[in-house]
Amino acid sequence: MRALRRWWDDTAGGLPATFWYLWSGLLINRAGAFALLFLSLYLTAARGASESLAGVVVGAYGAGGAVGTLLGGVLADRWGRRSTLLAAHLGAAALMAELAFSRHLAVIAVLAALVGVTHSMPSPAFVAAIVDVVPEERRSRAFNLQFWAFNLGMAVASLLAGMLAEASFVALFLVDAAATLAAAAVIALKVPETLARPARMAVEGSSRSGRPGRARPPGLHTALTDRTFLAFVGLTFLLAVLTMQTSTIMPLAMRADGLRPSAYGLVVALGGALIVAGQLFVPRLIEPYRKSSVLAVSTGLMALGFGTLVVADDLPVYLGAAVIWTIGQMLAAPPNAQINADLAPPHLRARYQSVFYLTFPAASFVAPALGGLSLQHLGERHWLVVGVLGVVAAVGHLLAGPHRERRVAALRAAQREAEPVRG
């Protein structure tokens, strides 16, 4: 019993109640976000769309997601985290209900794009709110639990989606809308506004231009011109490209090896099961080490896992490789999120989050577009290219780590100096 209590304290102890309500809202949101998993099937089976047209509509959802990510970051810093989360969830619920009863493909395409906007808006606000309320020394635990909740919710969503899609597509969309409303209710009833709206720090503006008082007012452009932050975003983009291989290129490679779709499902399910079962043990494992070192090891493991597929011809090799790259993903999640939070000035947290989250829709486009060409022309050697990308990312984290740490220390010092002004 003492061992269990000690493990709980190391894993989730000391986190504020607001975090747990945010965590619950995220879990409900992800567990209920299953309708879009079957959007292409719905369009072709129930609405008579061609496969190419279905692809365009699903692409509209992705394009909306990119817009929603930036919009959510700006609004979360201007309106507040709570207001942005509520607006996004209520908007998504209304759009999903409308999508359930829409018949015209043009209307469905517009609604899909708008759903993409509202589905992506909460991400920067969720993370910014977590950073607002969780003390710095406990953020690694908080982000680890966030990643775990996200994957647990997606696993639940995948199971529920299959059952509901067989029963009724209308029910699929309506239950999704109801789950989104449930998440909104948790946020409305239990989550206070966490944005403190601190005064603009003169030191932040002068540190960029060297001319206090003449600096451009901070905004989204600040994140887009922050070289240290953008270098980290670029390395995260490489990690995202590696991760996207499992849902874009790996199914094609497995089919070329004569494996059935059920084999692909088993590989994906193994990764999800490992994350759900083992992610909560990660913070204690990585706590003694520098974040840049952990990220270098994690991306190195992903490089090794995907590089192993160059010799994969049967299911056991794919399963073994999946274990390796999933461990890499598990190790990367907490420090990746924490570095992202540490590099953001407090009054621009959500904007920085929105730029960071753009890496994922970008990777979801680049990975299949270039990966398909690579697989077609290089065959199994494609996985050597993927492995090299992982090694590049690992080396990049080792090289960039010291400068990132100095930047974070400078930001913390500036915040401490500004505290009397804010008070």
Coordinates of C-alpha atoms in Angstrom, one line a residue:
M1 CA 0.0 0.0 0.0
R2 CA 2.9 2.4 0.8
A3 CA 4.5 1.6 -2.5
L4 CA 1.3 2.4 -4.3
R5 CA 0.9 5.6 -2.4
R6 CA 4.5 6.6 -3.2
W7 CA 4.0 5.8 -6.9
W8 CA 0.8 7.9 -6.9
D9 CA 2.6 10.8 -5.2
D10 CA 5.5 10.6 -7.8
T11 CA 3.0 10.3 -10.7
A12 CA 0.2 12.7 -9.9
G13 CA 0.6 14.0 -6.4
G14 CA 0.4 17.8 -5.7
L15 CA -1.5 18.7 -8.8
P16 CA -4.2 21.4 -8.3
A17 CA -8.0 20.6 -8.6
T18 CA -8.3 22.9 -11.6
F19 CA -5.8 20.7 -13.5
W20 CA -7.9 17.6 -12.8
Y21 CA -11.0 19.3 -14.1
L22 CA -9.1 20.3 -17.2
W23 CA -7.8 16.7 -17.5
S24 CA -11.3 15.3 -17.2
G25 CA -12.6 17.7 -19.9
L26 CA -9.8 16.6 -22.2
L27 CA -10.5 12.9 -21.5
I28 CA -14.2 13.3 -22.2
N29 CA -13.5 15.4 -25.3
R30 CA -11.1 12.8 -26.8
A31 CA -13.3 9.8 -25.8
G32 CA -16.2 11.4 -27.6
A33 CA -14.3 12.7 -30.7
F34 CA -14.9 9.7 -32.8
A35 CA -17.3 10.8 -35.6
L36 CA -14.4 12.2 -37.8
L37 CA -12.6 8.9 -37.6
F38 CA -15.4 7.5 -39.9
L39 CA -16.0 10.7 -41.9
S40 CA -14.6 9.2 -45.2
L41 CA -16.6 6.0 -44.7
Y42 CA -19.8 8.1 -44.0
L43 CA -19.3 10.1 -47.1
T44 CA -18.8 7.2 -49.4
A45 CA -21.3 4.7 -47.8
A46 CA -24.1 7.0 -46.8
R47 CA -23.8 10.1 -49.0
G48 CA -22.6 8.5 -52.3
A49 CA -19.4 10.5 -52.6
S50 CA -16.5 9.2 -54.6
E51 CA -13.2 8.4 -52.8
S52 CA -11.5 11.5 -54.3
L53 CA -14.4 13.8 -53.2
A54 CA -14.3 12.2 -49.7
G55 CA -10.6 12.9 -49.6
V56 CA -11.3 16.6 -50.4
V57 CA -13.8 16.9 -47.6
V58 CA -11.5 15.2 -45.1
G59 CA -8.8 17.6 -46.3
A60 CA -11.1 20.5 -45.5
Y61 CA -11.3 19.3 -42.0
G62 CA -7.5 19.3 -41.8
A63 CA -7.3 22.8 -43.3
G64 CA -9.8 24.0 -40.7
G65 CA -7.7 22.4 -38.0
A66 CA -4.6 24.5 -39.0
V67 CA -6.7 27.7 -38.9
G68 CA -8.3 26.7 -35.6
T69 CA -5.0 26.1 -34.0
L70 CA -3.8 29.6 -34.6
L71 CA -7.2 31.1 -33.8
G72 CA -7.4 29.2 -30.6
G73 CA -4.0 30.5 -29.5
V74 CA -4.8 34.1 -30.2
L75 CA -8.2 34.0 -28.5
A76 CA -6.9 32.2 -25.5
D77 CA -4.4 35.0 -24.8
R78 CA -7.0 37.7 -25.5
W79 CA -10.4 36.3 -24.3
G80 CA -9.0 33.9 -21.8
R81 CA -8.5 30.2 -21.6
R82 CA -12.0 29.3 -20.2
S83 CA -13.9 31.5 -22.7
T84 CA -12.0 30.0 -25.6
L85 CA -12.6 26.4 -24.4
L86 CA -16.3 27.0 -23.9
A87 CA -16.7 28.7 -27.3
A88 CA -14.8 25.9 -29.1
H89 CA -16.7 23.1 -27.4
L90 CA -20.2 24.7 -27.8
G91 CA -19.4 25.5 -31.4
A92 CA -18.2 22.0 -32.1
A93 CA -21.3 20.4 -30.5
A94 CA -23.6 22.6 -32.6
L95 CA -21.7 21.8 -35.8
M96 CA -21.6 18.1 -35.2
A97 CA -25.4 18.1 -34.6
E98 CA -25.9 19.9 -37.9
L99 CA -23.5 17.5 -39.7
A100 CA -25.7 14.6 -38.5
F101 CA -28.6 15.8 -40.5
S102 CA -26.9 17.5 -43.5
R103 CA -27.5 15.8 -46.9
H104 CA -25.7 18.0 -49.4
L105 CA -22.0 17.3 -50.0
A106 CA -21.1 21.0 -50.3
V107 CA -22.8 21.8 -47.0
I108 CA -21.0 18.8 -45.4
A109 CA -17.6 20.0 -46.7
V110 CA -18.2 23.5 -45.2
L111 CA -19.3 22.0 -41.9
A112 CA -16.3 19.7 -41.9
A113 CA -13.9 22.6 -42.3
L114 CA -15.7 24.5 -39.4
V115 CA -15.6 21.4 -37.2
G116 CA -11.8 21.3 -37.9
V117 CA -11.6 24.8 -36.7
T118 CA -13.5 24.2 -33.5
H119 CA -11.8 20.8 -32.8
S120 CA -8.4 22.4 -32.9
M121 CA -9.1 25.6 -31.0
P122 CA -9.0 24.0 -27.5
S123 CA -5.5 22.6 -27.8
P124 CA -3.5 25.8 -27.1
A125 CA -6.0 26.9 -24.5
F126 CA -5.9 23.5 -22.7
V127 CA -2.1 23.5 -22.5
A128 CA -1.8 27.2 -21.6
A129 CA -4.3 26.7 -18.8
I130 CA -2.3 23.8 -17.4
V131 CA 0.8 25.9 -17.4
D132 CA -1.1 28.7 -15.7
V133 CA -2.2 26.5 -12.7
V134 CA 0.5 23.9 -12.3
P135 CA 3.7 24.8 -10.5
E136 CA 6.8 24.5 -12.6
E137 CA 8.3 21.6 -10.7
R138 CA 5.1 19.5 -11.3
R139 CA 4.5 20.3 -15.0
S140 CA 6.3 17.2 -16.3
R141 CA 3.8 15.1 -14.3
A142 CA 0.9 17.2 -15.6
F143 CA 1.9 16.9 -19.2
N144 CA 2.5 13.2 -18.9
L145 CA -1.0 12.8 -17.5
Q146 CA -2.3 14.9 -20.4
F147 CA -0.6 12.7 -23.0
W148 CA -2.0 9.6 -21.2
A149 CA -5.5 11.0 -21.1
F150 CA -5.3 11.9 -24.8
N151 CA -4.3 8.4 -25.8
L152 CA -6.8 6.7 -23.4
G153 CA -9.5 8.9 -24.8
M154 CA -8.6 8.0 -28.4
A155 CA -8.5 4.3 -27.6
V156 CA -12.0 4.6 -26.2
A157 CA -13.2 6.6 -29.1
S158 CA -11.9 4.0 -31.6
L159 CA -13.9 1.3 -29.8
L160 CA -17.1 3.3 -29.6
A161 CA -16.9 4.6 -33.1
G162 CA -16.9 1.1 -34.7
M163 CA -20.0 0.1 -32.7
L164 CA -21.9 3.3 -33.4
A165 CA -21.0 3.4 -37.1
E166 CA -22.5 0.0 -37.5
A167 CA -25.7 1.0 -35.8
S168 CA -26.3 4.5 -37.2
F169 CA -24.2 7.3 -38.7
V170 CA -26.6 9.9 -37.3
A171 CA -26.1 8.4 -33.8
L172 CA -22.3 8.6 -34.4
F173 CA -22.5 12.4 -34.9
L174 CA -25.1 13.0 -32.1
V175 CA -23.2 11.1 -29.4
D176 CA -20.0 12.9 -30.4
A177 CA -21.9 16.2 -30.0
A178 CA -23.2 15.1 -26.6
A179 CA -19.8 14.2 -25.4
T180 CA -18.5 17.6 -26.5
L181 CA -21.3 19.2 -24.5
A182 CA -20.4 17.1 -21.5
A183 CA -16.8 18.4 -21.7
A184 CA -18.1 21.9 -22.0
A185 CA -20.2 21.4 -18.8
V186 CA -17.2 20.3 -16.8
I187 CA -15.3 23.4 -18.0
A188 CA -18.2 25.7 -17.3
L189 CA -18.9 24.4 -13.8
K190 CA -15.4 23.6 -12.5
V191 CA -12.7 25.5 -14.4
P192 CA -12.1 29.2 -13.5
E193 CA -10.4 31.6 -15.8
T194 CA -6.6 31.0 -15.4
L195 CA -5.2 33.9 -17.4
A196 CA -3.8 36.5 -15.1
R197 CA -3.4 39.1 -17.8
P198 CA 0.0 40.3 -16.6
A199 CA 1.4 43.7 -17.6
R200 CA 3.6 43.6 -20.7
M201 CA 7.2 43.2 -19.6
A202 CA 9.4 45.9 -20.9
V203 CA 12.4 43.6 -20.6
E204 CA 10.7 41.2 -23.1
G205 CA 10.3 43.8 -25.8
S206 CA 13.7 45.4 -25.3
S207 CA 15.5 42.0 -25.3
R208 CA 14.4 41.6 -28.9
S209 CA 15.0 45.0 -30.4
G210 CA 17.5 46.5 -28.1
R211 CA 15.4 49.7 -28.1
P212 CA 13.0 49.8 -25.1
G213 CA 9.7 51.6 -26.0
R214 CA 10.1 51.1 -29.7
A215 CA 9.5 47.3 -29.8
R216 CA 6.5 46.1 -31.8
P217 CA 3.6 45.0 -29.5
P218 CA 3.9 41.3 -28.6
G219 CA 1.6 39.0 -30.6
L220 CA 1.6 35.9 -32.8
H221 CA 4.5 37.4 -34.8
T222 CA 6.6 37.2 -31.6
A223 CA 6.4 33.4 -31.7
L224 CA 6.9 33.3 -35.4
T225 CA 10.2 35.2 -35.2
D226 CA 11.6 33.6 -32.0
R227 CA 14.5 31.6 -33.4
T228 CA 15.1 29.5 -30.3
F229 CA 11.5 28.5 -30.2
L230 CA 11.3 27.9 -34.0
A231 CA 14.4 25.6 -33.8
F232 CA 12.5 23.6 -31.2
V233 CA 9.4 23.6 -33.3
G234 CA 11.4 22.3 -36.3
L235 CA 12.8 19.4 -34.3
T236 CA 9.3 18.6 -33.1
F237 CA 8.1 18.6 -36.7
L238 CA 10.7 15.9 -37.5
L239 CA 9.4 13.9 -34.5
A240 CA 5.9 14.4 -35.8
V241 CA 6.9 13.2 -39.3
L242 CA 8.3 10.0 -37.7
T243 CA 5.1 9.5 -35.7
M244 CA 2.9 10.0 -38.7
Q245 CA 4.6 7.0 -40.5
T246 CA 2.4 4.6 -38.5
S247 CA -0.9 6.0 -39.9
T248 CA 0.3 7.0 -43.4
I249 CA 3.2 4.9 -44.9
M250 CA 3.4 1.8 -42.7
P251 CA 0.0 0.4 -43.8
L252 CA 1.2 0.6 -47.4
A253 CA 4.5 -1.2 -46.5
M254 CA 2.6 -3.9 -44.6
R255 CA 0.3 -4.5 -47.5
A256 CA 3.3 -4.8 -49.8
D257 CA 4.7 -7.4 -47.5
G258 CA 1.5 -9.4 -47.9
L259 CA 0.1 -8.7 -44.4
R260 CA -3.6 -8.3 -43.8
P261 CA -5.3 -5.2 -42.5
S262 CA -5.9 -7.0 -39.2
A263 CA -2.1 -7.2 -38.8
Y264 CA -1.9 -3.4 -39.1
G265 CA -4.6 -3.0 -36.5
L266 CA -2.6 -5.3 -34.1
V267 CA 0.5 -3.1 -34.5
V268 CA -1.4 0.1 -33.8
A269 CA -3.3 -1.5 -30.9
L270 CA 0.0 -2.6 -29.3
G271 CA 1.3 0.9 -29.4
G272 CA -1.8 2.3 -27.8
A273 CA -1.8 -0.4 -25.1
L274 CA 1.8 0.3 -24.2
I275 CA 1.1 4.0 -23.7
V276 CA -2.0 3.4 -21.6
A277 CA -0.2 0.8 -19.5
G278 CA 3.2 2.4 -19.1
Q279 CA 2.9 6.2 -19.6
L280 CA 2.3 6.9 -15.9
F281 CA 5.7 5.5 -15.0
V282 CA 7.6 7.8 -17.3
P283 CA 8.1 10.9 -15.2
R284 CA 9.9 9.1 -12.4
L285 CA 12.1 7.4 -15.0
I286 CA 13.2 10.6 -16.8
E287 CA 13.3 13.0 -13.9
P288 CA 17.1 12.8 -13.1
Y289 CA 18.0 13.6 -16.7
R290 CA 18.2 16.8 -18.8
K291 CA 15.3 17.3 -21.1
S292 CA 17.5 17.6 -24.2
S293 CA 19.1 14.3 -23.4
V294 CA 15.8 12.6 -22.9
L295 CA 14.5 13.9 -26.2
A296 CA 17.7 12.8 -28.0
V297 CA 17.3 9.3 -26.6
S298 CA 13.6 9.2 -27.4
T299 CA 14.1 10.3 -31.0
G300 CA 17.0 7.9 -31.3
L301 CA 14.7 5.1 -30.3
M302 CA 12.1 6.2 -32.8
A303 CA 14.8 6.2 -35.5
L304 CA 15.8 2.7 -34.5
G305 CA 12.3 1.5 -34.5
F306 CA 11.3 2.8 -37.9
G307 CA 14.7 2.0 -39.3
T308 CA 14.2 -1.6 -38.3
L309 CA 11.4 -1.8 -40.8
V310 CA 13.9 -2.0 -43.6
V311 CA 14.2 -5.7 -42.8
A312 CA 10.6 -6.3 -41.8
D313 CA 8.8 -8.9 -43.8
D314 CA 6.5 -10.5 -41.2
L315 CA 4.3 -9.4 -38.3
P316 CA 6.7 -10.2 -35.4
V317 CA 9.3 -7.8 -36.7
Y318 CA 6.7 -5.0 -37.1
L319 CA 5.5 -5.7 -33.5
G320 CA 9.0 -5.6 -32.2
A321 CA 9.7 -2.3 -34.0
A322 CA 6.4 -0.9 -32.7
V323 CA 7.6 -1.5 -29.1
I324 CA 10.8 0.4 -29.8
W325 CA 9.3 3.5 -31.4
T326 CA 6.4 3.6 -28.9
I327 CA 8.8 3.7 -26.0
G328 CA 10.5 6.6 -27.8
Q329 CA 7.1 8.4 -28.1
M330 CA 6.4 7.8 -24.4
L331 CA 9.7 9.3 -23.3
A332 CA 9.4 12.3 -25.6
A333 CA 5.9 13.5 -24.5
P334 CA 6.6 15.1 -21.1
P335 CA 9.8 17.0 -21.9
N336 CA 8.5 18.1 -25.3
A337 CA 5.5 19.7 -23.8
Q338 CA 7.4 21.2 -20.9
I339 CA 10.1 22.8 -23.1
N340 CA 7.3 24.3 -25.2
A341 CA 5.7 25.8 -22.1
D342 CA 9.1 27.0 -20.7
L343 CA 10.0 28.9 -23.9
A344 CA 6.8 30.9 -24.0
P345 CA 6.5 34.3 -22.2
P346 CA 3.5 34.1 -19.8
H347 CA 1.4 36.6 -21.7
L348 CA 1.9 34.8 -25.0
R349 CA 1.6 31.2 -23.8
A350 CA -1.4 30.2 -26.0
R351 CA 0.0 31.9 -29.1
Y352 CA 3.2 29.9 -28.7
Q353 CA 1.2 26.8 -28.2
S354 CA -0.7 27.4 -31.4
V355 CA 2.5 27.7 -33.4
F356 CA 3.8 24.6 -31.8
Y357 CA 0.7 22.6 -32.6
L358 CA 0.9 23.6 -36.3
T359 CA 3.7 21.0 -36.6
F360 CA 1.1 18.2 -36.4
P361 CA -1.2 19.2 -39.4
A362 CA 2.0 20.1 -41.3
A363 CA 3.5 16.6 -40.6
S364 CA 0.1 15.0 -41.5
F365 CA 0.5 16.6 -45.0
V366 CA 4.3 16.1 -45.5
A367 CA 4.5 12.5 -44.2
P368 CA 2.0 10.9 -46.7
A369 CA 2.9 13.3 -49.6
L370 CA 6.7 12.8 -49.5
G371 CA 6.6 9.4 -47.8
G372 CA 4.5 7.9 -50.6
L373 CA 7.0 9.1 -53.2
S374 CA 9.8 7.8 -51.2
L375 CA 8.2 4.4 -50.7
Q376 CA 7.4 4.1 -54.4
H377 CA 10.9 4.9 -55.6
L378 CA 13.1 3.6 -52.7
G379 CA 11.0 0.7 -51.5
E380 CA 12.2 -0.6 -48.2
R381 CA 15.1 1.8 -48.2
H382 CA 12.4 4.5 -47.3
W383 CA 12.8 3.4 -43.7
L384 CA 16.5 4.2 -43.8
V385 CA 15.6 7.7 -44.7
V386 CA 13.1 7.9 -41.8
G387 CA 15.8 6.5 -39.5
V388 CA 18.2 9.2 -40.6
L389 CA 15.6 11.9 -39.9
G390 CA 15.3 10.6 -36.4
V391 CA 19.1 10.7 -35.9
V392 CA 19.1 14.3 -37.2
A393 CA 16.5 15.2 -34.7
A394 CA 18.4 13.5 -31.9
V395 CA 21.6 15.3 -32.7
G396 CA 19.7 18.6 -33.0
H397 CA 18.3 18.3 -29.5
L398 CA 21.8 17.7 -28.1
L399 CA 23.2 20.7 -29.9
A400 CA 20.2 23.0 -29.2
G401 CA 19.7 21.9 -25.6
P402 CA 22.3 24.2 -23.8
H403 CA 21.0 27.4 -25.7
R404 CA 17.4 26.5 -24.9
E405 CA 18.3 26.1 -21.2
R406 CA 20.0 29.5 -21.1
R407 CA 16.9 31.0 -22.8
V408 CA 14.6 29.5 -20.3
A409 CA 16.8 30.7 -17.4
A410 CA 16.7 34.3 -18.8
L411 CA 12.9 34.2 -19.2
R412 CA 12.5 33.0 -15.6
A413 CA 14.8 35.8 -14.4
A414 CA 12.8 38.4 -16.3
Q415 CA 9.5 37.0 -14.9
R416 CA 10.9 37.3 -11.3
E417 CA 12.0 40.9 -11.9
A418 CA 8.6 41.7 -13.3
E419 CA 6.6 40.2 -10.4
P420 CA 6.5 43.4 -8.2
V421 CA 5.2 45.4 -11.2
R422 CA 2.4 42.9 -11.7
G423 CA 1.5 42.9 -8.1

